[in-house]
Short mmCIF file of C-alpha atoms in Angstrom, two decimals:
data_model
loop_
_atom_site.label_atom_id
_atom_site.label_comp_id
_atom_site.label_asym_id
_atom_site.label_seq_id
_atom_site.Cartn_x
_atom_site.Cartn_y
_atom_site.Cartn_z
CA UNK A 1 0.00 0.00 0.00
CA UNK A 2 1.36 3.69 -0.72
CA UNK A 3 1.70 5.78 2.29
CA UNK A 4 0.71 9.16 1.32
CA UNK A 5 2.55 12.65 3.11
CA UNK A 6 0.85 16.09 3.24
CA UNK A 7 3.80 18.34 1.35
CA UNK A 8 3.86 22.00 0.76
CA UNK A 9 5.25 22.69 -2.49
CA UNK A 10 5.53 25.60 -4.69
CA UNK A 11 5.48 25.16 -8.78
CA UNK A 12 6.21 28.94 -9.37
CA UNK A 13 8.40 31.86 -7.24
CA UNK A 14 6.39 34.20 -5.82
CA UNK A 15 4.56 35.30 -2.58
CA UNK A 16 3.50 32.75 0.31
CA UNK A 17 0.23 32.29 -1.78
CA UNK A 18 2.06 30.14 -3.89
CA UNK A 19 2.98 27.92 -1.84
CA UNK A 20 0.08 24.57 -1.76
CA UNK A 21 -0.70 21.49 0.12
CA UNK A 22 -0.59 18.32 -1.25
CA UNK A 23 -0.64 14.85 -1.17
CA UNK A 24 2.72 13.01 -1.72
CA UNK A 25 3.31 9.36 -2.00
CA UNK A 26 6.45 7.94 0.23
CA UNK A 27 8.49 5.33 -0.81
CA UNK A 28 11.02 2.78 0.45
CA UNK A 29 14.59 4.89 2.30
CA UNK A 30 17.55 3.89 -0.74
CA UNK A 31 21.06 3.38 0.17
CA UNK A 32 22.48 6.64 2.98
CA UNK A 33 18.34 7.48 3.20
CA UNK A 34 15.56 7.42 5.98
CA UNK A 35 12.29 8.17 6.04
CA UNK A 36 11.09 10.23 9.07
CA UNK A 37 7.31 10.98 10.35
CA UNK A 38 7.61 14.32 11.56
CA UNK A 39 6.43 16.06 14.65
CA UNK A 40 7.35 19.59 14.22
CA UNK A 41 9.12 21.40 11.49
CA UNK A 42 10.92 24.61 11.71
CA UNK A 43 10.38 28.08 9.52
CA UNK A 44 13.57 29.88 8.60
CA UNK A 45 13.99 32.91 6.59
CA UNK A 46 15.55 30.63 4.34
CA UNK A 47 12.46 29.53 3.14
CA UNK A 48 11.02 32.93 1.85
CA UNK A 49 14.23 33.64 0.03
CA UNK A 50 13.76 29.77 -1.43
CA UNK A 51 10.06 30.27 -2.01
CA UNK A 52 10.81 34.13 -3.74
CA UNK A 53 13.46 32.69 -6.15
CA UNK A 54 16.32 34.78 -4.47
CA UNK A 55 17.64 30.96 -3.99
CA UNK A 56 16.37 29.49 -7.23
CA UNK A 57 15.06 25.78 -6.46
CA UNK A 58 14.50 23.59 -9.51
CA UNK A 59 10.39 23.90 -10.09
CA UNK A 60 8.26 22.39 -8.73
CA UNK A 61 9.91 21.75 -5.16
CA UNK A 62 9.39 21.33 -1.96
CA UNK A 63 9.74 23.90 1.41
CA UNK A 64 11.81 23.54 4.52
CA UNK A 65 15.16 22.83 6.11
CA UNK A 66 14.49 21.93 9.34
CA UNK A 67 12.19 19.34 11.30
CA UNK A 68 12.02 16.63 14.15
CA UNK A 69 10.30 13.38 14.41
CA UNK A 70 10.42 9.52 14.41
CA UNK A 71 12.21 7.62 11.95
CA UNK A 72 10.29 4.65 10.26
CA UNK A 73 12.67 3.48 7.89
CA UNK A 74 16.25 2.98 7.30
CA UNK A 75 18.06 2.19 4.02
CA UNK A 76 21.99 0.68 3.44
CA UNK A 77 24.16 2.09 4.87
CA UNK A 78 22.93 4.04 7.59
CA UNK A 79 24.71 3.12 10.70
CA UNK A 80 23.65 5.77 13.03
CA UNK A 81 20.24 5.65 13.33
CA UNK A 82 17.48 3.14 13.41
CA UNK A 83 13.85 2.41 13.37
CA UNK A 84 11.87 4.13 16.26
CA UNK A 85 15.12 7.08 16.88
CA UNK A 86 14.08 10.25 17.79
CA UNK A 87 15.71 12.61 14.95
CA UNK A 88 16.10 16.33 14.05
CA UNK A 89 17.93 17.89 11.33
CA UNK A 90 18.53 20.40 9.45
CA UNK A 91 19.74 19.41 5.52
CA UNK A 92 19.52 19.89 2.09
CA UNK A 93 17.73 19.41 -0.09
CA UNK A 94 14.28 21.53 1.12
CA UNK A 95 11.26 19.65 1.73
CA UNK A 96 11.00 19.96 5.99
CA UNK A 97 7.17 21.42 5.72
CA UNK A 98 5.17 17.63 5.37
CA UNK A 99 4.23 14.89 7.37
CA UNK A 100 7.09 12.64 6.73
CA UNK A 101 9.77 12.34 3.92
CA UNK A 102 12.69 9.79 2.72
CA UNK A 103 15.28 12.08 2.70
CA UNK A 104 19.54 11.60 2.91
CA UNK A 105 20.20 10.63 6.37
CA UNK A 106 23.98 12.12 6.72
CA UNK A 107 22.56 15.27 8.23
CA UNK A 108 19.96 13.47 10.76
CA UNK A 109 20.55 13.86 14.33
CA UNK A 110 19.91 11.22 16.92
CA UNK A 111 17.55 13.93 19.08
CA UNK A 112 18.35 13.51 23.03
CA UNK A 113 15.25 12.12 25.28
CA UNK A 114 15.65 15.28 26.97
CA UNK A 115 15.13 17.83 23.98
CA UNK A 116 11.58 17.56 22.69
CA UNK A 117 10.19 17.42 19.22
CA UNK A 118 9.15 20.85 18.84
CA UNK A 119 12.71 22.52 20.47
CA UNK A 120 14.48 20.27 17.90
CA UNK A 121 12.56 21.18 14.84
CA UNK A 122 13.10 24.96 16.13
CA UNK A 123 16.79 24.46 17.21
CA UNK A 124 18.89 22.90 14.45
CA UNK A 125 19.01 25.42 11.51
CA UNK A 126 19.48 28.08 14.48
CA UNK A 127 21.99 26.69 17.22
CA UNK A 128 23.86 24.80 14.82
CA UNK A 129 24.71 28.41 12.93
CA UNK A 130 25.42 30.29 15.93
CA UNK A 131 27.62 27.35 16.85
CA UNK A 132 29.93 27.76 13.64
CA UNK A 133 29.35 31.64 13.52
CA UNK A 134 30.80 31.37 17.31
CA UNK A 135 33.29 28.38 17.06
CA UNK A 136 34.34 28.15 13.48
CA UNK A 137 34.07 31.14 10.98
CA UNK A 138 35.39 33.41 13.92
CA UNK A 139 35.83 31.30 17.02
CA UNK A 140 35.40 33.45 20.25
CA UNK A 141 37.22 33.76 23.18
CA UNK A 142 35.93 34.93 26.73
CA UNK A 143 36.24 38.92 26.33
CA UNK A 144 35.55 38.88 23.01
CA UNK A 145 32.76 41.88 21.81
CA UNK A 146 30.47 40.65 19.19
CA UNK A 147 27.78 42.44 17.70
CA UNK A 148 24.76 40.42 16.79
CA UNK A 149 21.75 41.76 14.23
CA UNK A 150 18.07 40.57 14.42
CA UNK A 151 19.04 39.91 18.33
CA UNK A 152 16.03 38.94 19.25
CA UNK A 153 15.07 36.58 16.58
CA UNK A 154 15.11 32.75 17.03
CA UNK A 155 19.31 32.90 15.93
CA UNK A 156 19.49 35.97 18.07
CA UNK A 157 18.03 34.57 21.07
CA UNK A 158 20.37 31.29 21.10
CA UNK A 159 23.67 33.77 20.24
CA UNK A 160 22.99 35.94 23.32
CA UNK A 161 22.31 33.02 25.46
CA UNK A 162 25.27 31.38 23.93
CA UNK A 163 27.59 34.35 24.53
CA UNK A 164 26.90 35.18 28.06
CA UNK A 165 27.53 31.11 28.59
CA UNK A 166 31.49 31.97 27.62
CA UNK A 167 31.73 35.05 28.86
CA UNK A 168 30.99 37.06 25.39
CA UNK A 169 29.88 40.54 25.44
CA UNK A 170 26.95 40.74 22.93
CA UNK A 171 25.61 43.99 21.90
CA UNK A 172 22.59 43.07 19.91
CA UNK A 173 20.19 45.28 17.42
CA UNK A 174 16.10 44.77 17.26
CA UNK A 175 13.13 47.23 15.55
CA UNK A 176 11.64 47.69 18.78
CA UNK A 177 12.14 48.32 22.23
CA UNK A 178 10.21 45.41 23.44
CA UNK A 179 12.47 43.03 21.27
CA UNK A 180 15.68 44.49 22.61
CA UNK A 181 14.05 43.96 26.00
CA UNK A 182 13.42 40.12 25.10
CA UNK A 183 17.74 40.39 23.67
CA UNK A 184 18.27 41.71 27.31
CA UNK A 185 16.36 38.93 28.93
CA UNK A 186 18.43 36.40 27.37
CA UNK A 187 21.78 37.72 27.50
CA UNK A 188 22.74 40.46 25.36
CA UNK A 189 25.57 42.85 27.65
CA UNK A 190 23.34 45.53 25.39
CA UNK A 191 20.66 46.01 23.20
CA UNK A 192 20.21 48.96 20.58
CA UNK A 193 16.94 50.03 18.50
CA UNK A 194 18.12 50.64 15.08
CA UNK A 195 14.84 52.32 14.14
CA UNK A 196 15.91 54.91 16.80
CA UNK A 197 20.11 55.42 17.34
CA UNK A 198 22.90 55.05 14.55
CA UNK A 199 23.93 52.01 15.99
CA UNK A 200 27.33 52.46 14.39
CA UNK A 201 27.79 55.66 16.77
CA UNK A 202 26.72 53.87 19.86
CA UNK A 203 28.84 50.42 19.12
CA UNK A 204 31.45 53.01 19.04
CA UNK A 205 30.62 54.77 22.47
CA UNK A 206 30.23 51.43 23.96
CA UNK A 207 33.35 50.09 23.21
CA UNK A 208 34.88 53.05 23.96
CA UNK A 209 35.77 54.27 20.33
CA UNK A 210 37.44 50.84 19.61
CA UNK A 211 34.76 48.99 17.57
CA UNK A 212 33.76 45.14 18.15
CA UNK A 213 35.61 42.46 17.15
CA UNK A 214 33.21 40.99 14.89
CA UNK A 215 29.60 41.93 13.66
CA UNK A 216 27.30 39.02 12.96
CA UNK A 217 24.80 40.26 10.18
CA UNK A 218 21.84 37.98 8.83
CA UNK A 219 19.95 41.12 7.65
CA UNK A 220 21.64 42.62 5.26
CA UNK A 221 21.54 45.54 2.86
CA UNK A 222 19.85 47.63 5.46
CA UNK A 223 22.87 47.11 7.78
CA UNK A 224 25.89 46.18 5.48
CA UNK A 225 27.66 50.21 5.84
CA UNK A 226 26.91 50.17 9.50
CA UNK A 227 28.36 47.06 10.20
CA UNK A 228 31.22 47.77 8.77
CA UNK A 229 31.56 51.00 10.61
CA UNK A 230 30.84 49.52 13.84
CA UNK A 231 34.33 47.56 13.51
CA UNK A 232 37.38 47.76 15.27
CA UNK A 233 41.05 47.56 13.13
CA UNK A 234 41.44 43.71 11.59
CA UNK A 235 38.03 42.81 13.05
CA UNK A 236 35.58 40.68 10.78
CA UNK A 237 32.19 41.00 9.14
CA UNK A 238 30.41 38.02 8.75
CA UNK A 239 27.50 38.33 6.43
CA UNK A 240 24.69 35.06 7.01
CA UNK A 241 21.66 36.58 5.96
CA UNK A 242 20.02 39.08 3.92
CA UNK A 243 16.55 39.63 5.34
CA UNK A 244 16.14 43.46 4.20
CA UNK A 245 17.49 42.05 0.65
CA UNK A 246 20.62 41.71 -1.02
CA UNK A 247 24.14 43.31 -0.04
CA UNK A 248 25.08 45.49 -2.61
CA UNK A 249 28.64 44.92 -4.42
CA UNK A 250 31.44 45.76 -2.25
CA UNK A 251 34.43 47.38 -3.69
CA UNK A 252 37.68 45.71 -1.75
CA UNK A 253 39.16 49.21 -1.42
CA UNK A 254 36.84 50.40 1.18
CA UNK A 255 37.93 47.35 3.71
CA UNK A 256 41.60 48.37 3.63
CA UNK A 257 40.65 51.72 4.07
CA UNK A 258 38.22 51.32 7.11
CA UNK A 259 41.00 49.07 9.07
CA UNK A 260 41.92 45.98 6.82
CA UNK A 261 38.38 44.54 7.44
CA UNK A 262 37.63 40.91 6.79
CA UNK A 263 34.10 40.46 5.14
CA UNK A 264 33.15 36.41 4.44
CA UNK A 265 29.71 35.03 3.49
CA UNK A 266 29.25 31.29 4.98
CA UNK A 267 26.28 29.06 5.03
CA UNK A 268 25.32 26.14 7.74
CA UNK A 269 25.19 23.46 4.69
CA UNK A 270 29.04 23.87 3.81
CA UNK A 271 29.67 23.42 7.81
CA UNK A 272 27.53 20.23 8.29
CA UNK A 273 28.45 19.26 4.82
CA UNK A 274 30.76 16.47 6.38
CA UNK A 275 28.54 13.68 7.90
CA UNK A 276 31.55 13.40 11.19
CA UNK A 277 31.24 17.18 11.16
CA UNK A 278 27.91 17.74 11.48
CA UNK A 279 27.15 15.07 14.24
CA UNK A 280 29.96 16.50 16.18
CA UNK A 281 28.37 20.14 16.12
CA UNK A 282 25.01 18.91 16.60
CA UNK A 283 26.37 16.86 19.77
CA UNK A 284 27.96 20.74 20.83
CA UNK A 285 24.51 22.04 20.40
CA UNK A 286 22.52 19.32 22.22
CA UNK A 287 24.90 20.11 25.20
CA UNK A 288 24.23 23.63 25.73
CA UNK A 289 20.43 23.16 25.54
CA UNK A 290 20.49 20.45 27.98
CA UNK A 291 22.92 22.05 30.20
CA UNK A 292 20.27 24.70 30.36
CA UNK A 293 22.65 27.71 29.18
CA UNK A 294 20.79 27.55 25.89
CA UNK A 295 16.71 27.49 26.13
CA UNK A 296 15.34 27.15 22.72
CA UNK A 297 11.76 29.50 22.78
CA UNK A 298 9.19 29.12 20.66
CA UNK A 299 6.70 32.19 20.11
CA UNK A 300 4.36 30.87 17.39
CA UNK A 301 2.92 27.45 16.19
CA UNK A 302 0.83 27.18 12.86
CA UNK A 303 -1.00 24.22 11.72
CA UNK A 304 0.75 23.17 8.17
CA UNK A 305 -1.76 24.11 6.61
CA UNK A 306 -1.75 28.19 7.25
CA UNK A 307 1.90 27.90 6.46
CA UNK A 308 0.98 31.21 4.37
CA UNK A 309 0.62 33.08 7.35
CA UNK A 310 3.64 32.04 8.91
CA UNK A 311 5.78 33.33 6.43
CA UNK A 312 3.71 36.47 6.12
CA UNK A 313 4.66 36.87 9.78
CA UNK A 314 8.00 36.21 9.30
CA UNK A 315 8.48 38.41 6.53
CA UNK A 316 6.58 41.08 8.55
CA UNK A 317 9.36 41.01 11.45
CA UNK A 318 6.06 40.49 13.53
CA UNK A 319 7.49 36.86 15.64
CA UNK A 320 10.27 36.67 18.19
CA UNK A 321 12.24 33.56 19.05
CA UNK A 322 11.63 30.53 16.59
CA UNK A 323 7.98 29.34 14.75
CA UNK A 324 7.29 25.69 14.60
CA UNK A 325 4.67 24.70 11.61
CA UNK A 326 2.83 21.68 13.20
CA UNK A 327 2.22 18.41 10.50
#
């Protein structure tokens, strides 16, 4: 008998309208595959820019990079998990938002008893980046001053938790005051309101003219200039996102001139790319959750099926913290 998955798809780039529900048959896992029955799945900004065309997908395809559940079936090969594991991931290719999928298993994570299904689906795209933004593209050291964009979103909220765990001052940014309050709450040393300081001007007061040692920016154009600004001789930009749209090209000059600046543009899937790799950063990230220096908060839940409005929300800067779509 065919088993049969709800799937959210889109079969042309566009707004969330286009994305649709439907039915999806499920076969047998083939050699390195599983097949998991999810229980949550996660909502990234990755999506919109997937389900826009700023990442082209081949069409039609299916939505999401992130989700937790049960796995059913294993195919050859797969030595590290087995029927009835709890699992979360987050992996290419997209196709998170359904009921269950046989996907590759590299990237699957045997999910701790202690973590539940809905803090894994909203945890791995998010705690695995902050741990190679904070261990691997510029690993930190206790004293280290970082600023942090979007602070209060669901990264945002794990890299200020994160940070004050090792002794990392955090300045973060947010559009409002209540969402540099929520930064505050969760560790940020400081929190600024870009909508009403330069924030360039006051990294600089804060740090006492110096500049921070690195700026952690997954918005984008609307920040690019004043993250750069808000850096400190040799210190580095790393650009992860691009929520207010596209950085604009760069000429070189201007880094040598502001300080001989590092800029560098990584993505989670070339870090977890390496099955060993992966496991080992997921294990880092299943440590700090359980430890309790990392709590993973979820501020919305949407059934699958109004997964329109969730990305309307997201898009809108209206959530906090990390949005679970429930299968």
């Amino acid at each position: 008998m065919t088993t049969m998955a709800r799937t959210v798809v889109i079969e042309e780039f566009g707004g969330p309208e286009k994305m649709k529900l439907v039915d999806r048959a499920l076969g047998e896992p083939g050699p390195g595959q599983v097949r998991i029955r999810h229980h949550a799945c996660g909502l990234n900004f990755i999506d919109v820019y997937q389900r826009t065309g700023l990442y082209p997908l081949p069409l039609p395809h299916a939505l999401g990079m992130e989700g937790a559940g049960v796995i059913e079936a294993v195919g050859e090969g797969v030595t590290h998990l087995k029927v009835g594991d709890r699992a979360a991931y987050t992996s290419q290719p997209p196709g998170a938002y359904c009921e269950a999928r046989v996907m590759p298993a590299a990237q699957v994570c045997p999910l701790p008893d202690g973590i539940s299904f809905e803090q894994g689906a909203a945890m791995m795209l998010k705690g695995l980046t902050v741990e190679y933004l904070f261990h691997r593209t510029y690993p930190l050291k206790r004293g280290d001053t970082v600023l942090f964009h979007a602070a209060a979103g669901g990264v945002g909220l794990i890299a200020c938790q994160w940070a004050r765990s090792e002794g990392i001052t955090l300045i973060g940014t947010a559009g409002t005051d209540e969402k540099c309050q929520l930064a505050l709450d969760h560790g940020a040393s400081h929190c600024l309101n870009y909508r009403k300081v330069d924030f360039a001007a006051k990294v600089r007061e804060l740090t006492g003219g110096k500049g921070v040692d690195v700026v952690m920016d997954a918005v984008g154009k609307d920040t690019f200039e004043g993250s750069l600004n808000s850096l400190r001789p040799l210190g580095m930009l790393i650009s992860f996102g691009n929520a207010s749209g596209k950085v604009p090209p760069l000429d070189l000059g201007i880094l040598g001139a502001k300080g001989s600046l590092q800029v560098t543009r990584p993505t989670v899937y070339t870090h977890i790319g390496d099955h060993a790799t992966c496991q080992k950063m997921a294990g880092h990230l299943f440590e700090k959750v359980l430890s309790g220096d990392v709590a993973i908060r979820i501020d919305q839940r949407f059934p699958l099926d109004q997964v329109a409005d969730a990305h309307r929300a997201l898009e809108g800067r209206e959530t906090t913290g990390s949005t679970i779509l429930q299968p």
